[in-house]
PDB file of C-alpha atoms in Angstrom:
ATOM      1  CA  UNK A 172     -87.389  28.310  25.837  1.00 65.00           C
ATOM      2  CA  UNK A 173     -83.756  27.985  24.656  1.00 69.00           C
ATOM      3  CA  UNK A 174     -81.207  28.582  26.948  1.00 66.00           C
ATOM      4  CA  UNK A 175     -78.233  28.207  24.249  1.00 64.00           C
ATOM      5  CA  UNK A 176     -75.159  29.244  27.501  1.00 61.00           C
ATOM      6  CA  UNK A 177     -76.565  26.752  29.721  1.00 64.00           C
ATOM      7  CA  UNK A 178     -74.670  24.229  26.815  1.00 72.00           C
ATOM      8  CA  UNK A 179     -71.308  25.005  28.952  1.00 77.00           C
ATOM      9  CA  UNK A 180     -70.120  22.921  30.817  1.00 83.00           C
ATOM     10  CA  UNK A 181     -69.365  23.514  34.871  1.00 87.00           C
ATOM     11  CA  UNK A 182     -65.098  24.400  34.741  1.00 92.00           C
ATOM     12  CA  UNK A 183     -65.440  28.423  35.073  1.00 91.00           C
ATOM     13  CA  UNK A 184     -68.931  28.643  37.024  1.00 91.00           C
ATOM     14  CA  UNK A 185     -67.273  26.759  39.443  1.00 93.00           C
ATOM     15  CA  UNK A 186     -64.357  29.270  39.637  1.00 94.00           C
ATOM     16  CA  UNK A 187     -66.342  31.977  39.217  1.00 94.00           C
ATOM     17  CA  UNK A 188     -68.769  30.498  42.316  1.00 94.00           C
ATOM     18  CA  UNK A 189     -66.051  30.930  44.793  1.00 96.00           C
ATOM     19  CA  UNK A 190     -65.859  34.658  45.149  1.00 96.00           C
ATOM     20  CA  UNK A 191     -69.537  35.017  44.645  1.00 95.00           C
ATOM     21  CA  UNK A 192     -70.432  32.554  47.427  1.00 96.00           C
ATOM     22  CA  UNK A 193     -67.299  34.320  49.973  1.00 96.00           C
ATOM     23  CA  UNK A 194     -69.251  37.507  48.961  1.00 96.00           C
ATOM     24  CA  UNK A 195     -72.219  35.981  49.431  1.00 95.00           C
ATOM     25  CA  UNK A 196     -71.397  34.646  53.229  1.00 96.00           C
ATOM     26  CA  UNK A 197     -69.640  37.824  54.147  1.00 96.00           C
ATOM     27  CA  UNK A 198     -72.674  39.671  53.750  1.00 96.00           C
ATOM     28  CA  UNK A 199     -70.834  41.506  50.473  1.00 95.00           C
ATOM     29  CA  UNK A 200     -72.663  40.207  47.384  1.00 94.00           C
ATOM     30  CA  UNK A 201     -71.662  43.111  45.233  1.00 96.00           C
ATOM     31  CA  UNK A 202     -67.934  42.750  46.034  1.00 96.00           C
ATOM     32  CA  UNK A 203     -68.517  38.764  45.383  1.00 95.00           C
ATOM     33  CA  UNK A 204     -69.679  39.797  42.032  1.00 95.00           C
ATOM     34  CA  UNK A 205     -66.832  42.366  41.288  1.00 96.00           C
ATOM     35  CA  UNK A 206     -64.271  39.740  42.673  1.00 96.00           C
ATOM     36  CA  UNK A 207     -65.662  37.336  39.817  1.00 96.00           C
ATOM     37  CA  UNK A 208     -65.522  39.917  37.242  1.00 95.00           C
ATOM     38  CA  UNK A 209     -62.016  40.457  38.153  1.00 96.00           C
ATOM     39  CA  UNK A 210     -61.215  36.765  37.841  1.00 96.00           C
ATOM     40  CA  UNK A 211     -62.596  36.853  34.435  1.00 95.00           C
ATOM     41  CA  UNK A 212     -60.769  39.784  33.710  1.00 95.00           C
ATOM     42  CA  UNK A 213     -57.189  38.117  34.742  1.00 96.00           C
ATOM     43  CA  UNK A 214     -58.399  34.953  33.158  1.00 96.00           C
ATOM     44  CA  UNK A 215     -58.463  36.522  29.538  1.00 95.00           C
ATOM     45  CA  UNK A 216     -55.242  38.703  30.533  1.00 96.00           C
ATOM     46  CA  UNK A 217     -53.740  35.423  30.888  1.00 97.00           C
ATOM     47  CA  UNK A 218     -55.208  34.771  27.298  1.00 97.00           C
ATOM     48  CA  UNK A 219     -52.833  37.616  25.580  1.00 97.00           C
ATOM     49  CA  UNK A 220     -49.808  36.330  27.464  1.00 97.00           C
ATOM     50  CA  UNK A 221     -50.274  33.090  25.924  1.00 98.00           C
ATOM     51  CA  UNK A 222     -51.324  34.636  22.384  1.00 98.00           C
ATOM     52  CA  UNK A 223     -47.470  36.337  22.894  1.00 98.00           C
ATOM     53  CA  UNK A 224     -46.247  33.241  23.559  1.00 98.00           C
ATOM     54  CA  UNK A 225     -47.768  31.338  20.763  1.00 98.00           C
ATOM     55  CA  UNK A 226     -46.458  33.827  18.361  1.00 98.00           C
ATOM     56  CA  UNK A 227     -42.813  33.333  19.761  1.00 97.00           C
ATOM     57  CA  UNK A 228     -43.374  29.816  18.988  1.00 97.00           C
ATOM     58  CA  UNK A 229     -44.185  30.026  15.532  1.00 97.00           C
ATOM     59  CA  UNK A 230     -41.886  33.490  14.562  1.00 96.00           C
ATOM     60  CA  UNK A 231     -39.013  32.701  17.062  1.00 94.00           C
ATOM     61  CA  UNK A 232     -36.763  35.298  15.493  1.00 93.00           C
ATOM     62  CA  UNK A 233     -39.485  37.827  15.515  1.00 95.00           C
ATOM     63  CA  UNK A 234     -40.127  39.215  19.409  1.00 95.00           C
ATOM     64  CA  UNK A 235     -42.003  42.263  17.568  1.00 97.00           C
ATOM     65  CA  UNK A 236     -44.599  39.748  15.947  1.00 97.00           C
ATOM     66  CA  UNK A 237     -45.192  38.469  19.815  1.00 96.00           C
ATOM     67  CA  UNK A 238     -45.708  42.053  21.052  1.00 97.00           C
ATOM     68  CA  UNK A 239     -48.035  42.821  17.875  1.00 97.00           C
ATOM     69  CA  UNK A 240     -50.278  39.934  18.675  1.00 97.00           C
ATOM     70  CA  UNK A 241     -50.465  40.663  22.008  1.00 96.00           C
ATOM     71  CA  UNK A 242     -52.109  43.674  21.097  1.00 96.00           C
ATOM     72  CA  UNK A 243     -54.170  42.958  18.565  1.00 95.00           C
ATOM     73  CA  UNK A 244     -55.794  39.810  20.778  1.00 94.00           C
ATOM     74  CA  UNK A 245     -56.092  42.594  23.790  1.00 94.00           C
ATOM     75  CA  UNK A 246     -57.516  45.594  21.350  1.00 92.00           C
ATOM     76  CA  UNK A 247     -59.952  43.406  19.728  1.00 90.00           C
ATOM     77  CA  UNK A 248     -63.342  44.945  20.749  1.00 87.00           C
ATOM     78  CA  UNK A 249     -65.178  42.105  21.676  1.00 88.00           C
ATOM     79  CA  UNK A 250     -62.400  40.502  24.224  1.00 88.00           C
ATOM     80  CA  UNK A 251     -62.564  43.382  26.810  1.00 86.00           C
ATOM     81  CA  UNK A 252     -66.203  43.801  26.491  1.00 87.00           C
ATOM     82  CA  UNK A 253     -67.308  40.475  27.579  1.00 87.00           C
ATOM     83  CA  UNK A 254     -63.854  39.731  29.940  1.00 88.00           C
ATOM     84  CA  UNK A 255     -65.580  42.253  32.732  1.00 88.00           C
ATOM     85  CA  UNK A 256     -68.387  40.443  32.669  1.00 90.00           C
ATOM     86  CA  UNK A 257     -68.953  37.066  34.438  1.00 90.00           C
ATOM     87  CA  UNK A 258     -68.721  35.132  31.226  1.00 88.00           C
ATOM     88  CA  UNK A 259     -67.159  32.213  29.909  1.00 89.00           C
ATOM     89  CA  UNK A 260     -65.183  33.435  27.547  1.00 91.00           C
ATOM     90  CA  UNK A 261     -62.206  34.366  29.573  1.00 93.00           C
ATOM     91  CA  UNK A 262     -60.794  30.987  30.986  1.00 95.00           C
ATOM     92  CA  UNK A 263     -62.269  29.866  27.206  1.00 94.00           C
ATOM     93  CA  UNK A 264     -59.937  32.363  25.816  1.00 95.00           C
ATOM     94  CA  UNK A 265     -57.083  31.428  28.261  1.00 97.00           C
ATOM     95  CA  UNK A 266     -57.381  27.470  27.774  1.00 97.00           C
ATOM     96  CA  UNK A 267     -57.081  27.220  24.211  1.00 96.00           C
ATOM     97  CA  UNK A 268     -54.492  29.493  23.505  1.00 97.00           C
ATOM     98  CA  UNK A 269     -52.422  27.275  26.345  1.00 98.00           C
ATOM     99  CA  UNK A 270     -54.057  24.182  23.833  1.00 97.00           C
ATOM    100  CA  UNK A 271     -52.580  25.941  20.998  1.00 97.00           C
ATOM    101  CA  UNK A 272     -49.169  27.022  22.765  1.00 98.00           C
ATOM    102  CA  UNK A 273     -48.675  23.540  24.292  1.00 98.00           C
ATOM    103  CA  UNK A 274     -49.609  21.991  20.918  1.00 98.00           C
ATOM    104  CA  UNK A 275     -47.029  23.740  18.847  1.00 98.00           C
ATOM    105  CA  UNK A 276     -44.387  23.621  21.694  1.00 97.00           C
ATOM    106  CA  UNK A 277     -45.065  19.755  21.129  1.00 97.00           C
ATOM    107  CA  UNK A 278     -44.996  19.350  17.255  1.00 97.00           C
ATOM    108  CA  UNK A 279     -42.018  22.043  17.104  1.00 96.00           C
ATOM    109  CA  UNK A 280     -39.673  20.583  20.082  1.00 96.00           C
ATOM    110  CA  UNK A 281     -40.874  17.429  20.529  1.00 95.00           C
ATOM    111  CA  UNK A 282     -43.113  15.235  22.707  1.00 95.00           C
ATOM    112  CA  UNK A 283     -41.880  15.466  26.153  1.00 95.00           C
ATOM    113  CA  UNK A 284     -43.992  14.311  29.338  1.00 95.00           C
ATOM    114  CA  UNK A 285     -44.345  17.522  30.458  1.00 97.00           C
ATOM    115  CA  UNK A 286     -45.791  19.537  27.108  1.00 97.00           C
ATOM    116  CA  UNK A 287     -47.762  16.189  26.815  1.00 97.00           C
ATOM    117  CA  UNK A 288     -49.198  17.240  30.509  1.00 97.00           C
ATOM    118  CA  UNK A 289     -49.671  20.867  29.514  1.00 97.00           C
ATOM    119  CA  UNK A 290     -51.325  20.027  25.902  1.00 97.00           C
ATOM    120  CA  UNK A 291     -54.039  17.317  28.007  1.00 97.00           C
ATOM    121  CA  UNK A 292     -54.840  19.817  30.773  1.00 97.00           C
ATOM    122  CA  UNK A 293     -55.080  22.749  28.616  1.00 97.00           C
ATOM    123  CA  UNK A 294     -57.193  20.470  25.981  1.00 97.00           C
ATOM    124  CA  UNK A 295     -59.390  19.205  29.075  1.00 96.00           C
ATOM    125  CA  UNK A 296     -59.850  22.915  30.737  1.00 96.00           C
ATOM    126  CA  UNK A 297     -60.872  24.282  27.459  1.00 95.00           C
ATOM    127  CA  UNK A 298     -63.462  21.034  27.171  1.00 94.00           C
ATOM    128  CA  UNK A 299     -64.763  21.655  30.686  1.00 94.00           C
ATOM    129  CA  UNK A 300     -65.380  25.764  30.192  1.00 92.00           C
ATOM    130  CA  UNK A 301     -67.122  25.662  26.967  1.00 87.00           C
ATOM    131  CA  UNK A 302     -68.538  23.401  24.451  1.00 85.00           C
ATOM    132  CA  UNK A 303     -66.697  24.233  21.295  1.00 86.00           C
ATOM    133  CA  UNK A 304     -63.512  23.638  23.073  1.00 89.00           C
ATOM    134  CA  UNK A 305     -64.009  19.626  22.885  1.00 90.00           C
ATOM    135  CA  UNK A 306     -62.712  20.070  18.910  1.00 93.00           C
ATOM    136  CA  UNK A 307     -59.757  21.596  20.932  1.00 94.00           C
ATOM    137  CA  UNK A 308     -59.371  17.865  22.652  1.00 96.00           C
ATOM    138  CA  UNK A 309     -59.335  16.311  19.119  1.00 95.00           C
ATOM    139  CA  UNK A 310     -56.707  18.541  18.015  1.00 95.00           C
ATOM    140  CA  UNK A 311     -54.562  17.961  21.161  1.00 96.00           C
ATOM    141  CA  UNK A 312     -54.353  14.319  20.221  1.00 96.00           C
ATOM    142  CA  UNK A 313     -53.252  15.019  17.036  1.00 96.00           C
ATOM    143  CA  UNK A 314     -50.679  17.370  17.810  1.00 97.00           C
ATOM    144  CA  UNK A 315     -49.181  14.380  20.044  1.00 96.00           C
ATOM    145  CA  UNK A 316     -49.540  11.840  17.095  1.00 96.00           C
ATOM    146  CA  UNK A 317     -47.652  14.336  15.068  1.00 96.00           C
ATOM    147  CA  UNK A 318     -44.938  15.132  17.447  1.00 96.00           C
ATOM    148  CA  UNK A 319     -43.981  11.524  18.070  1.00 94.00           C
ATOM    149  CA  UNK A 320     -44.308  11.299  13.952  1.00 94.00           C
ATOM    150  CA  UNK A 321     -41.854  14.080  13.937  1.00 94.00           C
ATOM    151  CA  UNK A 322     -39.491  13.481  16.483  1.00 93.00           C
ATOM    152  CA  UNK A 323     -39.825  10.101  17.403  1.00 83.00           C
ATOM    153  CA  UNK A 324     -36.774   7.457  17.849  1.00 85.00           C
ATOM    154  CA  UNK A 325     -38.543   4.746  17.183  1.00 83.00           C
ATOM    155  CA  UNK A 326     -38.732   3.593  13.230  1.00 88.00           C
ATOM    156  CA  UNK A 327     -41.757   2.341  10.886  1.00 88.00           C
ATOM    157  CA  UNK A 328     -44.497   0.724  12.584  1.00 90.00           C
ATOM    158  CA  UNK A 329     -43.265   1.409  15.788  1.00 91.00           C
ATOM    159  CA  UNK A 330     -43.374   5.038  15.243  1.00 90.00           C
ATOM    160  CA  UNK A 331     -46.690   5.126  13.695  1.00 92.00           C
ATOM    161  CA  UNK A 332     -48.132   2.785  16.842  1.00 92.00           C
ATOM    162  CA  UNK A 333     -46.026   5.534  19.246  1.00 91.00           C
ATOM    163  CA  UNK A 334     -47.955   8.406  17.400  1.00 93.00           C
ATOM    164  CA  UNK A 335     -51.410   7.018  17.876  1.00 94.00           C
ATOM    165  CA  UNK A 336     -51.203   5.729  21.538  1.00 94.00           C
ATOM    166  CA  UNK A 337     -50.070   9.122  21.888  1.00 94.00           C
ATOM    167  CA  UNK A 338     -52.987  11.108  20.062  1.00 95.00           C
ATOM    168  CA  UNK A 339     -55.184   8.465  21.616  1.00 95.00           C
ATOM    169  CA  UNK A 340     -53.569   9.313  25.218  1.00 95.00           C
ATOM    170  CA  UNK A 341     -53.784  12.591  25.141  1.00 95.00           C
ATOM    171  CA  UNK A 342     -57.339  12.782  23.764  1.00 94.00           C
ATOM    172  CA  UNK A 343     -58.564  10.158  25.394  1.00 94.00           C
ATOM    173  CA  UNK A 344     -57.552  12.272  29.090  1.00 93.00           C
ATOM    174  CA  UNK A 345     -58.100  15.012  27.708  1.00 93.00           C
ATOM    175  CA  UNK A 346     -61.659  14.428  26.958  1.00 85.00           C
TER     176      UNK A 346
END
């Protein structure tokens, strides 16, 4: 038998395990289990802040476009159907759209040690919650190469070199 969901790895069933298991030792398993839907819940709330983000990002000028993706990402049918259940798919949801916010922030602003921080953790947590988010730890590291490519002080061979230790860095933590 085929068990394709047991292929996740461990990041959001051990979030999700600690307000099952206080339900569980308070005698309350039912409010354990609503506590974890409600975690999942605010986990892929969390997710349409960050799509609003993203799109200020990439339309700066355009706060309406931010507001309008919002929406969209919360009216789609299929992200409040599976958010109130105990499912994956929230903190999925939530860590790579911070993959995707911390990797533009990085090839639009620059590389600085502290989007290079947010792009590895959000790159690792969407790793660690489900198994298509490793790609997400490949494309971290290149958004890193290509912000040092972009906004790097360094010149020729010493930028390229800066780019992939970088990439390599980032991916390399990251997964």
């Amino acid at each position: 038998r085929r068990v394709y969901v047991a292929n996740h790895p461990p990041l959001f069933h051990a979030l999700a395990a600690v307000p099952i298991g206080i339900g569980e030792r308070l005698g309350a398993p039912r409010a354990g289990l609503l506590a974890a839907r409600l975690l999942s819940v605010a986990l892929a709330a969390g997710g349409v802040v960050l799509v609003a983000w993203l799109a200020l990002l990439l339309v700066p000028g355009r706060p309406r476009v931010a507001v309008a993706a919002a929406w969209l990402a919360a009216l789609l049918p299929g992200l409040p159907h599976v958010s109130a259940f105990v499912y994956t798919d929230g903190l999925g949801f939530l860590a790579a759209t911070a993959a995707l916010v911390a990797a533009v922030a990085t090839v639009r602003r620059g590389p600085t040690p502290a989007r290079l921080a947010a792009l590895t953790a959000a790159a690792a947590a969407a790793a660690l919650t489900r198994a298509p988010g490793l790609v997400l730890v490949g494309f971290a590291g290149a958004a890193a190469a290509a912000g040092f490519l972009l906004h790097g002080r360094r010149r020729g061979a010493r930028r390229l070199l800066a780019a992939a230790g970088a990439g390599a860095a980032v991916a390399g933590l990251a997964g």
